[in-house]
Coordinates of C-alpha atoms in Angstrom, one line a residue:
Chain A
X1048 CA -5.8 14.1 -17.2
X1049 CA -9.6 13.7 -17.3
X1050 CA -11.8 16.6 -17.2
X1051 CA -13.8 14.6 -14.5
X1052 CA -10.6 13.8 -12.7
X1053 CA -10.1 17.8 -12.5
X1054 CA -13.6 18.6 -11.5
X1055 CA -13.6 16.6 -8.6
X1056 CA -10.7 17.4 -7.3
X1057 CA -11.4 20.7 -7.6
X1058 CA -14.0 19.9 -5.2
X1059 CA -11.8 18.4 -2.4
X1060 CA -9.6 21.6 -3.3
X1061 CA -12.3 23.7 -2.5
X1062 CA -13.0 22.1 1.0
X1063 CA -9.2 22.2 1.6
X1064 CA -9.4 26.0 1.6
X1065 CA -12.3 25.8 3.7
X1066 CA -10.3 24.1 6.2
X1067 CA -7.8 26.9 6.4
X1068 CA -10.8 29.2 7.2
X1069 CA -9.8 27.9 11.1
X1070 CA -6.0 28.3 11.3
X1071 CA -7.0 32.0 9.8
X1072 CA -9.4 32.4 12.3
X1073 CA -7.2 30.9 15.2
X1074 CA -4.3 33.8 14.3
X1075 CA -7.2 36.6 14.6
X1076 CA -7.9 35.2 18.0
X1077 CA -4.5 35.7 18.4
X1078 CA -3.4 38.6 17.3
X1079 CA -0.8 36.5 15.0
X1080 CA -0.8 39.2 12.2
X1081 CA 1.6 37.8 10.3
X1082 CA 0.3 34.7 10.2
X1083 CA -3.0 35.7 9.2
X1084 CA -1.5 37.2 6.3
X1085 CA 0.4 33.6 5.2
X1086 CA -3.0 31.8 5.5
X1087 CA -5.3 34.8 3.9
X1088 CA -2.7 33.6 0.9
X1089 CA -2.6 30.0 1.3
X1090 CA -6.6 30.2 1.5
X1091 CA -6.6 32.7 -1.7
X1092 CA -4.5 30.5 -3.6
X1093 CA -6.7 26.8 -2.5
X1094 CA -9.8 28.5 -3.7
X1095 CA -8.2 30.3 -6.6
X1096 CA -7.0 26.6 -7.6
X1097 CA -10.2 25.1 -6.6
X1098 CA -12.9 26.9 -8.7
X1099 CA -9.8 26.6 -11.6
X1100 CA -9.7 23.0 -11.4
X1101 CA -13.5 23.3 -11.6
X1102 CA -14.1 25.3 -14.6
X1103 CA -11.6 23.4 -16.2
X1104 CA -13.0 20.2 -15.6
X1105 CA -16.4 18.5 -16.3
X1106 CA -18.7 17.4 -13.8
X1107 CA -20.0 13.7 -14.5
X1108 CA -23.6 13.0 -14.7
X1109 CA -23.1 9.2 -15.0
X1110 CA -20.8 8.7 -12.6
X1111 CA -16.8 7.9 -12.3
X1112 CA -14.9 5.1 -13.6
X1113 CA -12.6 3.1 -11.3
X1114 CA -9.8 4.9 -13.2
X1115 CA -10.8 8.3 -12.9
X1116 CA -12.1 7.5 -9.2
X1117 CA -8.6 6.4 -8.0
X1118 CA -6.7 9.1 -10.4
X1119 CA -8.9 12.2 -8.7
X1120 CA -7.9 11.0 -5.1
X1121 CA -4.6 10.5 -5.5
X1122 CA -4.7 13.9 -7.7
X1123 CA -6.6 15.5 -5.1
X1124 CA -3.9 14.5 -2.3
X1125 CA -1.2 15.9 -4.7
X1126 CA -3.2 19.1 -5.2
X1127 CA -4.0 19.6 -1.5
X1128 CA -0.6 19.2 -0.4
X1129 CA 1.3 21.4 -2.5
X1130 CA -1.4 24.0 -1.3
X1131 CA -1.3 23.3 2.4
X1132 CA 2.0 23.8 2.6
X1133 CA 2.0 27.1 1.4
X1134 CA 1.4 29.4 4.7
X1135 CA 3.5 27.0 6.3
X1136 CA 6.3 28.1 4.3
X1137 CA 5.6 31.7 4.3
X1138 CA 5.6 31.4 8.0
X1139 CA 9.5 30.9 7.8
X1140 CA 9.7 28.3 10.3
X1141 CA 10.7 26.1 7.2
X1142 CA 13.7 26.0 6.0
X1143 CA 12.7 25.7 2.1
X1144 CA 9.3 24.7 0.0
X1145 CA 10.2 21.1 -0.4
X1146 CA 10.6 20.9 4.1
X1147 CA 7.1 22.5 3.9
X1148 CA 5.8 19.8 1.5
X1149 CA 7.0 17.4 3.7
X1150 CA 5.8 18.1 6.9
X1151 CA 2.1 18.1 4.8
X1152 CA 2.6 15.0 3.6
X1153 CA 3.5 13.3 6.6
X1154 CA 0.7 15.3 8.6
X1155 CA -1.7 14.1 5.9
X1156 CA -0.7 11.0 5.8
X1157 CA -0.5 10.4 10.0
X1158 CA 2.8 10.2 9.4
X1159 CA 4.3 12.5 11.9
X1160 CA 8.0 12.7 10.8
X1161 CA 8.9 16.7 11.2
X1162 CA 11.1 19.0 9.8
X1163 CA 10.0 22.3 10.9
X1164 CA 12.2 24.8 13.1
X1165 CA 11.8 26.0 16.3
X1166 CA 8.7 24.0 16.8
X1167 CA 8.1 25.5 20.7
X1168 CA 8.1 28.5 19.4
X1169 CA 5.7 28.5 16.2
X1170 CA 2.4 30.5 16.1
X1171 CA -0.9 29.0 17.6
X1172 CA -2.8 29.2 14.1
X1173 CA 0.3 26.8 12.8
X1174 CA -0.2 24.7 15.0
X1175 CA -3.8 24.6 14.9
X1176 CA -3.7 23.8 11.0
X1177 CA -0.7 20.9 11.9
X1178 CA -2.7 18.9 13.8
X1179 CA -5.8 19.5 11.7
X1180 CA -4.6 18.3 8.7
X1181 CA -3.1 15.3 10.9
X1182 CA -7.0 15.0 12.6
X1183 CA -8.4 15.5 8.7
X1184 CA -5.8 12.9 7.0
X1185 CA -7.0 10.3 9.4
X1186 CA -10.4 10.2 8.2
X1187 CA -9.6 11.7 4.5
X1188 CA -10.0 14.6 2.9
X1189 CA -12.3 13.0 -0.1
X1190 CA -14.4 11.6 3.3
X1191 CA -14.3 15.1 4.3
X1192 CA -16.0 16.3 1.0
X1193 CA -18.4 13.6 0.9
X1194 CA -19.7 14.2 4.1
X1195 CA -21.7 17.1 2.8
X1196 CA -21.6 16.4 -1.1
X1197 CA -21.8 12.5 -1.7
X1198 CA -25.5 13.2 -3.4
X1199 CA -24.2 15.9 -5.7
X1200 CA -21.1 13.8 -6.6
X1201 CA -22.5 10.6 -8.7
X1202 CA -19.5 7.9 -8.7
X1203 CA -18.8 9.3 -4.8
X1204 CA -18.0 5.7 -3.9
X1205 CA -15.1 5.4 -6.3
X1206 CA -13.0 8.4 -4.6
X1207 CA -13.8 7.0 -1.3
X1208 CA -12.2 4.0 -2.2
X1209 CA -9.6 5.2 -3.8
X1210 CA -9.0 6.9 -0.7
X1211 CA -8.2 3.3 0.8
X1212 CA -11.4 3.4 2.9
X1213 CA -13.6 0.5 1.9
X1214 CA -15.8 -0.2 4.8
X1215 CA -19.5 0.8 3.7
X1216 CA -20.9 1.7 7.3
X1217 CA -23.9 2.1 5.9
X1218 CA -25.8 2.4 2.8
X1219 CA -24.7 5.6 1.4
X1220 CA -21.4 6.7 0.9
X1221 CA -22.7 9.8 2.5
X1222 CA -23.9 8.1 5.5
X1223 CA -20.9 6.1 5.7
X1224 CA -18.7 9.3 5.7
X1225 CA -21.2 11.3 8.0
X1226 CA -20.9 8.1 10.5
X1227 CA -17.1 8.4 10.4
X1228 CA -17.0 12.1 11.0
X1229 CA -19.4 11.9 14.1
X1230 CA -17.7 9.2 16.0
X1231 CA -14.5 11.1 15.4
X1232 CA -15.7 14.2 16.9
X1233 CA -17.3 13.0 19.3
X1234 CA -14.2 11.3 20.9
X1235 CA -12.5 14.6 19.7
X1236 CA -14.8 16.2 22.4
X1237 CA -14.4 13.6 24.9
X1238 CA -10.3 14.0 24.4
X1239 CA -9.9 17.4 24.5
X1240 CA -11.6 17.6 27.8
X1241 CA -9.7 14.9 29.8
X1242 CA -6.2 15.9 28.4
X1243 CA -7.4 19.8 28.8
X1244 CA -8.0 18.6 32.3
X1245 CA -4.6 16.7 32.3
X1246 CA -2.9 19.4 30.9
X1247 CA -4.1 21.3 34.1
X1248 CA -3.1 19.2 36.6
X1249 CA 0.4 19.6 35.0
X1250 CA 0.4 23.2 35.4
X1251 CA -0.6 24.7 31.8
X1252 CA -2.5 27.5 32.0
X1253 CA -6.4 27.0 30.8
X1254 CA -6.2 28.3 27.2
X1255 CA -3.0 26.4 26.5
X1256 CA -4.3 23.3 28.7
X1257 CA -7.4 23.2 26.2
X1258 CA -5.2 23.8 23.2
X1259 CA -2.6 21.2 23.8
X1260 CA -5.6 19.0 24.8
X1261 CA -7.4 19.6 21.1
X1262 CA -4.2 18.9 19.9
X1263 CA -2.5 16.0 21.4
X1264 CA -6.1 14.4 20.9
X1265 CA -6.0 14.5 17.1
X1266 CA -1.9 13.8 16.9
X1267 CA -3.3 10.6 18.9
X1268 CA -7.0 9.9 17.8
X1269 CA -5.6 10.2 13.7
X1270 CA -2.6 8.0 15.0
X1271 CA -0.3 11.0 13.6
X1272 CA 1.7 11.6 16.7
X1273 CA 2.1 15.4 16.2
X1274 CA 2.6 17.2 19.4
X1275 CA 2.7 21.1 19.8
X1276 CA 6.1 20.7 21.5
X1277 CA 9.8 19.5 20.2
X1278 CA 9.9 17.1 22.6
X1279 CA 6.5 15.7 22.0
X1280 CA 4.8 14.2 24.9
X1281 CA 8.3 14.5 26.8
X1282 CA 7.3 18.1 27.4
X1283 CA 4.5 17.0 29.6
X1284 CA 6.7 15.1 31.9
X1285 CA 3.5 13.6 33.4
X1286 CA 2.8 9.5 33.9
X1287 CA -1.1 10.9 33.7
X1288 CA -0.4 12.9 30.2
X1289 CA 1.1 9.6 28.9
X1290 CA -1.3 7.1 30.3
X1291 CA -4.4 9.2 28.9
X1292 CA -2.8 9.0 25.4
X1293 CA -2.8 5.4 25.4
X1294 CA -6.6 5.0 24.7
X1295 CA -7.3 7.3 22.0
X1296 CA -4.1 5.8 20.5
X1297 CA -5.6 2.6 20.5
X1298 CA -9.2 3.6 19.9
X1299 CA -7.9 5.5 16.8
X1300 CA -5.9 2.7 15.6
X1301 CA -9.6 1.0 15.0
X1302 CA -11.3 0.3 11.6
X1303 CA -14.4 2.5 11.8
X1304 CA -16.6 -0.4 10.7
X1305 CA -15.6 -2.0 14.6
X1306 CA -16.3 1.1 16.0
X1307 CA -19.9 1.4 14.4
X1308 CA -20.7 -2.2 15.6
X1309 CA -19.7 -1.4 19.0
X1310 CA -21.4 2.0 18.8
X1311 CA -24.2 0.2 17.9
X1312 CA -24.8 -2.3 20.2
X1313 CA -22.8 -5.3 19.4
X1314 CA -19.8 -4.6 21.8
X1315 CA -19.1 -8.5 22.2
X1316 CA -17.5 -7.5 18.7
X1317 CA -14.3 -6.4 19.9
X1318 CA -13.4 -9.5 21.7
X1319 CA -14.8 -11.8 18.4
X1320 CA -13.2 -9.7 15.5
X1321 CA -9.8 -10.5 13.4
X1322 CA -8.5 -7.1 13.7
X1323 CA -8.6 -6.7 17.1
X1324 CA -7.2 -10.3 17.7
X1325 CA -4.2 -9.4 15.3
X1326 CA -3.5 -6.3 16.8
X1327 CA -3.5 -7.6 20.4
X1328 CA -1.7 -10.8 19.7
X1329 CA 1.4 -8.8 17.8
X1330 CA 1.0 -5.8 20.2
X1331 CA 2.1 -8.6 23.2
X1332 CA 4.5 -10.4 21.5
X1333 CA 6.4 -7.1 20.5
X1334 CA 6.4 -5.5 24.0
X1335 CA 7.3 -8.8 25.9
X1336 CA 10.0 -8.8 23.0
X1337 CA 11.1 -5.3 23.4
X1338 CA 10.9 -5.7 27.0
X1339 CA 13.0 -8.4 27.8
X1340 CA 15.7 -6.9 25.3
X1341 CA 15.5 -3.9 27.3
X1342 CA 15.7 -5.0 30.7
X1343 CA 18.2 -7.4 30.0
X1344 CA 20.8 -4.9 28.1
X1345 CA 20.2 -3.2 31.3
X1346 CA 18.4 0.1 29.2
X1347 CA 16.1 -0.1 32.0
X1348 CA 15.7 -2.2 35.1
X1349 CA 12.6 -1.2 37.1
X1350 CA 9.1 -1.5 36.0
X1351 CA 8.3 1.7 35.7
X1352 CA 10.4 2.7 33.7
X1353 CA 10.2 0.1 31.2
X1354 CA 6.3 0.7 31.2
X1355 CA 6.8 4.2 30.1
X1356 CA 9.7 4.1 28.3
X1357 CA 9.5 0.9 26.6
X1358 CA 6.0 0.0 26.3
X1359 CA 4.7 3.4 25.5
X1360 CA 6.9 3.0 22.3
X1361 CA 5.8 -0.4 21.2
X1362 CA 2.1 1.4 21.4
X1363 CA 2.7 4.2 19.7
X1364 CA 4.7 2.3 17.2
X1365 CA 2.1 -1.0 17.0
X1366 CA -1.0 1.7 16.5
X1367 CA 1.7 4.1 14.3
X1368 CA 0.4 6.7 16.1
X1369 CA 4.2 7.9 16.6
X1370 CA 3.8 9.9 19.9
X1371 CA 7.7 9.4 22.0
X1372 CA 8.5 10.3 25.5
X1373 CA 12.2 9.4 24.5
X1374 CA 14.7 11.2 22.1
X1375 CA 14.8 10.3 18.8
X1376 CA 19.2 9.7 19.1
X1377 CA 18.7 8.0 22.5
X1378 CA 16.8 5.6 20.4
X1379 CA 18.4 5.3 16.8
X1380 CA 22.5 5.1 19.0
X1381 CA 21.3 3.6 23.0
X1382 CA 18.7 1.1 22.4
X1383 CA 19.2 -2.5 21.8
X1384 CA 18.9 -3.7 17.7
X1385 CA 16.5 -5.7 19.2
X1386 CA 13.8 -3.4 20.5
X1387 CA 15.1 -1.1 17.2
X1388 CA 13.8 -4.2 14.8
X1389 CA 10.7 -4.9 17.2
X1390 CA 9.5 -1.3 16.8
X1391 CA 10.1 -1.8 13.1
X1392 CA 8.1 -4.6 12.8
X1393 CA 5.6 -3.0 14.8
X1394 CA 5.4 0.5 12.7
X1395 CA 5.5 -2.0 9.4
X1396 CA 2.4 -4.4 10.8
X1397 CA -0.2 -1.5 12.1
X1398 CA -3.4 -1.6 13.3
X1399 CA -7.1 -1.4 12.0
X1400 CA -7.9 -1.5 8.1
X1401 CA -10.0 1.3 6.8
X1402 CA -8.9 3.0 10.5
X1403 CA -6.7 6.0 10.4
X1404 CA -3.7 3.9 11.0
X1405 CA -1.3 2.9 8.5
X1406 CA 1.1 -0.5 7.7
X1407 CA -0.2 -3.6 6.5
X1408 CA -3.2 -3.7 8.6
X1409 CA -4.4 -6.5 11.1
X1410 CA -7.1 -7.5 8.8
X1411 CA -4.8 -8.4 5.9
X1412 CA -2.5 -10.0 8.0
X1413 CA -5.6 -11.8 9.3
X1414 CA -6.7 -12.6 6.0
X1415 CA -3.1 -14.5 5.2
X1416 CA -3.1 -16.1 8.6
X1417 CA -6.0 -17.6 8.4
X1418 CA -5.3 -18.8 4.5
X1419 CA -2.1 -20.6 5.8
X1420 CA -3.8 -22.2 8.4
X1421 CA -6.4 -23.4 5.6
X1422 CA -4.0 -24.7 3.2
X1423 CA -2.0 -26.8 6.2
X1424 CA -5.9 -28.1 7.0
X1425 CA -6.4 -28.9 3.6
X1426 CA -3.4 -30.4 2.6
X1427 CA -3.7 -33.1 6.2
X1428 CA -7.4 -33.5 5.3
X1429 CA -8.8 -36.2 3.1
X1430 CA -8.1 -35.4 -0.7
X1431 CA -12.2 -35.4 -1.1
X1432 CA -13.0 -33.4 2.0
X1433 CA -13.7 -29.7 1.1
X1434 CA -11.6 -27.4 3.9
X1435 CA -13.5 -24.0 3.8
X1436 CA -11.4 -20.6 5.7
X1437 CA -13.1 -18.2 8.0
X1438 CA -12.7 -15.2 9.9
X1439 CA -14.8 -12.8 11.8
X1440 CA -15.1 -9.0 11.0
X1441 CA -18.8 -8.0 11.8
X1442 CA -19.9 -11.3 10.8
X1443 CA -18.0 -14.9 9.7
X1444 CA -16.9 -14.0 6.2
X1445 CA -15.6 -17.4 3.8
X1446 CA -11.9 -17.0 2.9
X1447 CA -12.2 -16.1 -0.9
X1448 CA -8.7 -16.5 -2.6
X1449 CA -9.2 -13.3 -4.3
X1450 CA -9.3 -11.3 -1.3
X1451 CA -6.0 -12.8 0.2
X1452 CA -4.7 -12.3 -2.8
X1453 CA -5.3 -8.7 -2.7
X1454 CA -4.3 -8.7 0.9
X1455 CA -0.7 -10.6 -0.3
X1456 CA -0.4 -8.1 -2.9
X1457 CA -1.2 -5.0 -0.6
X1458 CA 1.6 -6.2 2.3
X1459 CA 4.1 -7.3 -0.3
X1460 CA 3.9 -3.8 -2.3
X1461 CA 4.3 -2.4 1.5
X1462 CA 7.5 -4.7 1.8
X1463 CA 8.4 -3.5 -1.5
X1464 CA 8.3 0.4 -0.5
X1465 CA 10.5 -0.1 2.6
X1466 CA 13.5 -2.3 1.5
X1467 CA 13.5 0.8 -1.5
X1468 CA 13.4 3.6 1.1
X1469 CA 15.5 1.3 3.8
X1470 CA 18.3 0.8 1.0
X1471 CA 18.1 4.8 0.4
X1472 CA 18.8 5.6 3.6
X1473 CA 22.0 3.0 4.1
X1474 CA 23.2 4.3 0.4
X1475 CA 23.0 8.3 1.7
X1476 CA 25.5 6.6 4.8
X1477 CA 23.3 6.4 7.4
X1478 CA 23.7 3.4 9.8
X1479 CA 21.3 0.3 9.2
X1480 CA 19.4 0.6 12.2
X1481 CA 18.4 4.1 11.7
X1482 CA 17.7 3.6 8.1
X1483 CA 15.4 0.2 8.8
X1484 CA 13.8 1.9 11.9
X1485 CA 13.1 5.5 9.4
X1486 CA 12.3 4.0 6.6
X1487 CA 9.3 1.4 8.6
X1488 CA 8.4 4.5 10.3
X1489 CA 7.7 6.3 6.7
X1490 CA 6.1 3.2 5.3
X1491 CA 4.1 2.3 8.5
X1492 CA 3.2 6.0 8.0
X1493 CA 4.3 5.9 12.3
X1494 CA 6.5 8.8 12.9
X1495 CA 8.5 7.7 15.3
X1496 CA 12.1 8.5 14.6
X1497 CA 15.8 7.4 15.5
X1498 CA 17.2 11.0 14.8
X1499 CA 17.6 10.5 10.9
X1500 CA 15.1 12.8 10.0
X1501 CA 15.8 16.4 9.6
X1502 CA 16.2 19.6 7.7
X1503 CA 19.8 18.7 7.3
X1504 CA 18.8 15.3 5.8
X1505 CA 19.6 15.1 1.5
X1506 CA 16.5 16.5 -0.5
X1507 CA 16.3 13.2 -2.9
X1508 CA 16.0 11.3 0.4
X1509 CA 12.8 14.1 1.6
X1510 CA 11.5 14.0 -1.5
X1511 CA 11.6 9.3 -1.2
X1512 CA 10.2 9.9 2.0
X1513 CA 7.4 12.2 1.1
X1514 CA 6.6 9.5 -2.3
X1515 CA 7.0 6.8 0.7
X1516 CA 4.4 8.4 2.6
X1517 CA 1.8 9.0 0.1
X1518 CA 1.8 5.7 -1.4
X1519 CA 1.4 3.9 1.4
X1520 CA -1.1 6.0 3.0
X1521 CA -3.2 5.5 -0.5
X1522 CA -2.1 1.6 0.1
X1523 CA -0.4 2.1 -3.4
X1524 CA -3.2 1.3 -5.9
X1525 CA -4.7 5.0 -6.2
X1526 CA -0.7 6.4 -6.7
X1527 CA 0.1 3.5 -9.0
X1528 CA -3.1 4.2 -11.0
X1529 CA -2.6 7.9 -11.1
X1530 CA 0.9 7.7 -12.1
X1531 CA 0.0 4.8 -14.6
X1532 CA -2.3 7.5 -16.0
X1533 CA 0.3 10.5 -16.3
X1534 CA 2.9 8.1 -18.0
X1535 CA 0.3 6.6 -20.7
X1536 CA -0.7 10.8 -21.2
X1537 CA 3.6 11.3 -21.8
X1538 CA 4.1 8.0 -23.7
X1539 CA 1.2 9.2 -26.1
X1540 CA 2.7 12.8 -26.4
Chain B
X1468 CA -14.1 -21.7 -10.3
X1469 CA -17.6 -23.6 -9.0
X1470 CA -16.3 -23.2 -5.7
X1471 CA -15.4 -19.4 -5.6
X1472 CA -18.8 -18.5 -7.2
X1473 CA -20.0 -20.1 -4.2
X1474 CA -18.1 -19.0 -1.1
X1475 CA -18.7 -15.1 -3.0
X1476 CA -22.6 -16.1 -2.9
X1477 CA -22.2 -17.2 0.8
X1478 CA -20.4 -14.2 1.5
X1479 CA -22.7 -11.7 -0.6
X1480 CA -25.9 -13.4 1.8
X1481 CA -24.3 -13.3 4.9
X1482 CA -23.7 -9.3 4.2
X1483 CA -27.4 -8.5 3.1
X1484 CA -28.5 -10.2 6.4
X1485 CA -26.8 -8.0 8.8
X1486 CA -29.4 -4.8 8.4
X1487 CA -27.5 -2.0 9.2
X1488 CA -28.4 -0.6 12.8
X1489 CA -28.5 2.6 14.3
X1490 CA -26.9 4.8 17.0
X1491 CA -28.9 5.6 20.1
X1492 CA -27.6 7.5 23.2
X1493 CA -27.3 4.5 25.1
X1494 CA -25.4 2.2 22.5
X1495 CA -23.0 5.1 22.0
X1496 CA -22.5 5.7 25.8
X1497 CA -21.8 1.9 26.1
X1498 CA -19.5 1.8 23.4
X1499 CA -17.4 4.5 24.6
X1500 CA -17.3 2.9 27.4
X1501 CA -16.7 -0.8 25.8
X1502 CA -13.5 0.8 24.2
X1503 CA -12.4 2.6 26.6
X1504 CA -12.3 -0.8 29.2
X1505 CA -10.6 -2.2 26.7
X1506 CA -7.8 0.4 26.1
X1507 CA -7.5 0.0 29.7
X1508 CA -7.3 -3.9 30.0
X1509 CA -4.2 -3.5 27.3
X1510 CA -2.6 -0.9 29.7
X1511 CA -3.2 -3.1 32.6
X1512 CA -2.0 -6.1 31.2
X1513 CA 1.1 -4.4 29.5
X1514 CA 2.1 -2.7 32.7
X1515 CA 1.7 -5.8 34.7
X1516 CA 4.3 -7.5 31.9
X1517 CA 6.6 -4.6 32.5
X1518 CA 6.8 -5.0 36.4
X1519 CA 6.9 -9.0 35.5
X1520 CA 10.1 -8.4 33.1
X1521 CA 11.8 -6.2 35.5
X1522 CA 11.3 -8.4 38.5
X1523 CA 12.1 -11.7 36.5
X1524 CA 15.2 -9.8 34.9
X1525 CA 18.3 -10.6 37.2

């Protein structure tokens, strides 16, 4: 590995330790002893690892190559997650290392498939560090590092990017990050007070109210869909609680480039732009979908109940957000294969590029509409007229063949990554439509589930899962560069 | 190969026109409130297509 590649992240290590400065802080609050002994070790170890990575590395004056910029964020990701998931083991309320890893991973990633035990019953500082490495994973931990050290970190643009965030807010990467983290926390205030206030008109006591509030917010706002409960927003048992989820769900699911039009003035944007015509259009055509297989099955009959039953899912699932106000068996053995392969296809097609929700994104599926729609224009036009593609995003942008290339590319290495972990999960002897509806949920990086994941699940099929994850959360060409690297290092050995 | 240096040109332009703007308390108040309308259009219109499949549904 490169001593560049080490240095920085060492650095994202370093901030990673920071981090656990609040779950450390949350069990003095407390009094969770115990637990403030797991995280003084977990944040021991991150900075040990940190400053190690950093003194064995080399700081680079002339900036990073693509290479090493892709290899130290996927490294970093690595790194971070193997330490994160230390005081979540030595908490106990995971069954082994490898259950521990996972649950980081798929909190990182916005994932929100879960493993760990006796969830209603876990420690406040545990949950305060699940949901803020779901709230942190949204926007990145490399965009978390730059915020504050972009102008000490020449080649900062390369690790953003390699983080799969390519929108350039502004003209600094610095900026750009500092942009992303302020309109996340202000709708992080803005959510914890009306589901804090939700949360009391359902009977929680204040503390807990604002808690679950904070909480819920970024399990929604990161589109991770972690909830402090086992039954996730089922706990709440409150039409209000659900509703007031929806928007931050959706909000979250947009690329930070519409939200910094909108937040600056040009709000006429969100009616004009690709993304959010994508998202719409396939949001409606999966709900009336879902909807009509579900009422006619007889699943559900009356309206409301196919609102928040049905429709609540396709959200969830379309902005892969993965929040559920059904069991995960009801789903995976009751509901039609019909909704089951709508939800799929939801999970799989996502929301907002360079947002922090995951699948193929509207924008690339945008990007390939609109191609096909020029090639059937150019091949009914004159063979001397010039047919010329174009989409909005912020402004009209020309269809350039590269970029739907790299679009094609991007959703066919997604397709890729779920056939593989689909065709795991029927070769363990799971049934077909929970192994389709788990393994879009991993890829899709959703969470919702159909009951297939758990501690009892086979380790190979964790360990898939967890790979499934991270690629696709890195939209694969960071991981593939990273492990291109490692194998040219053995082949050379 | 003429033709992509061009639409790249075009597209390079049409980027270093838009000047990046800024936030002020009244574009960000508005924008909240621009997204949040339209969070609650979807769950209008989603909820209305609910009660429309259940009523239509014999």
């Amino acid at each position: 590995m490169d001593r560049e590649v080490l240095y920085y992240g060492g650095v994202v290590v370093s901030w990673l330790a920071g981090l656990m400065a609040l779950p450390a802080a949350t069990a003095l609050i407390f009094a969770e002893w115990a637990i403030l002994v797991d995280f003084s070790i977990g944040l021991g170890s991150a900075l040990c690892v940190g400053f190690g990575l950093r003194l064995l590395g080399r700081r680079s004056e002339r900036g990073l190559t693509w290479t090493q910029g892709f290899t130290a964020a996927a490294f970093s990701w690595v790194v971070c997650t193997l330490l994160a998931a230390v005081p979540y083991y030595l908490s106990g309320h995971w069954v082994s290392y490898l259950d521990a890893v996972f649950d980081v991973m798929s909190g990182f990633t916005t994932t929100g498939l879960v493993l760990v035990q006796d969830l209603d019953h876990v420690p406040y500082a545990v949950n305060m560090w699940r949901h803020l490495l779901t709230y942190v994973g949204g926007q990145g931990m490399v965009v978390l590092a730059l915020t504050v050290l972009s102008k000490g970190l020449p080649g900062a643009f390369k690790l953003y990017v390699g983080e799969a965030k390519d929108e350039r807010l502004l003209p600094s990467v610095g900026r750009t990050a500092r942009a992303i983290w302020f309109i996340s926390v202000v709708y992080l205030v803005l959510g914890t007070l009306c589901l804090g206030a939700a949360g009391l008109a359902v009977g929680l006591k204040p503390v807990r109210a604002l808690l679950h509030g904070a909480w819920v917010f970024m399990g929604a706002w990161s589109t991770g869909g972690f909830a402090p409960q086992s039954q996730n927003i089922n706990y709440y048992h409150s039409a209000l609680y659900e509703i007031l989820t929806i928007p931050f769900m959706v909000i979250g699911s947009f690329n930070f480039a519409l939200h910094y039009y909108i937040w600056t003035g040009r709000r006429k944007e969100v009616f004009r732009n690709i993304e959010v015509k994508v998202f719409t259009g396939a949001l409606a055509l999966f709900t009336l979908v879902s909807l009509w297989s579900a009422a006619s099955s007889g699943l559900y009959t009356d309206g409301v109940s196919l609102f928040r039953r049905v429709a609540y899912q396709v959200i969830s699932a379309q902005t892969t957000t993965g929040f559920s106000n059904v069991y995960g068996q009801q789903v995976g053995s009751g509901w039609p294969t019909l909704v089951i392969l709508a939800l799929s296809l939801a999970m799989l097609t996502g929301a907002g590029a360079s947002s922090t929700a995951g699948g193929f994104k509207s924008m690339r599926i945008g990007l390939v509409l609109a191609a096909i729609r020029r090639e059937v224009k150019r091949l009914m036009a004159p063979e001397s007229a010039v047919v010329v593609g174009k989409v909005h995003a912020g402004h009209d942008v020309v269809l350039e063949d590269k970029n739907v290339m790299t679009a094609s590319l991007i959703i066919l290495l997604y397709i890729v990554s779920f056939t593989i972990a689909a065709l795991a999960g029927v070769a363990f002897g799971y049934p077909i439509n929970q192994a389709v509806f788990e393994a879009a949920s991993a890829t899709g990086n959703t969470g919702l589930t159909s009951g297939l994941t758990s501690a009892a699940m086979p380790a190979l099929l964790k360990v898939l899962y967890i790979a499934v994850m991270w690629v696709a959360r890195l939209e694969f060409f960071s991981a593939l560069v990273f492990l291109g690297v490692l194998w040219r290092r053995l082949v050379s050995r | 190969m003429e033709d992509s240096r061009v639409l790249s040109e075009q597209n390079r332009r049409q980027e270093s026109r838009s000047e990046p703007s800024r936030f002020s308390p009244w574009t960000i108040v508005a924008g909240i409130l621009t997204e949040i309308g339209f969070s609650l259009g979807l769950i209008l219109a989603l909820s209305g297509l609910s009660y429309l499949i259940a009523f239509a549904t014999p």
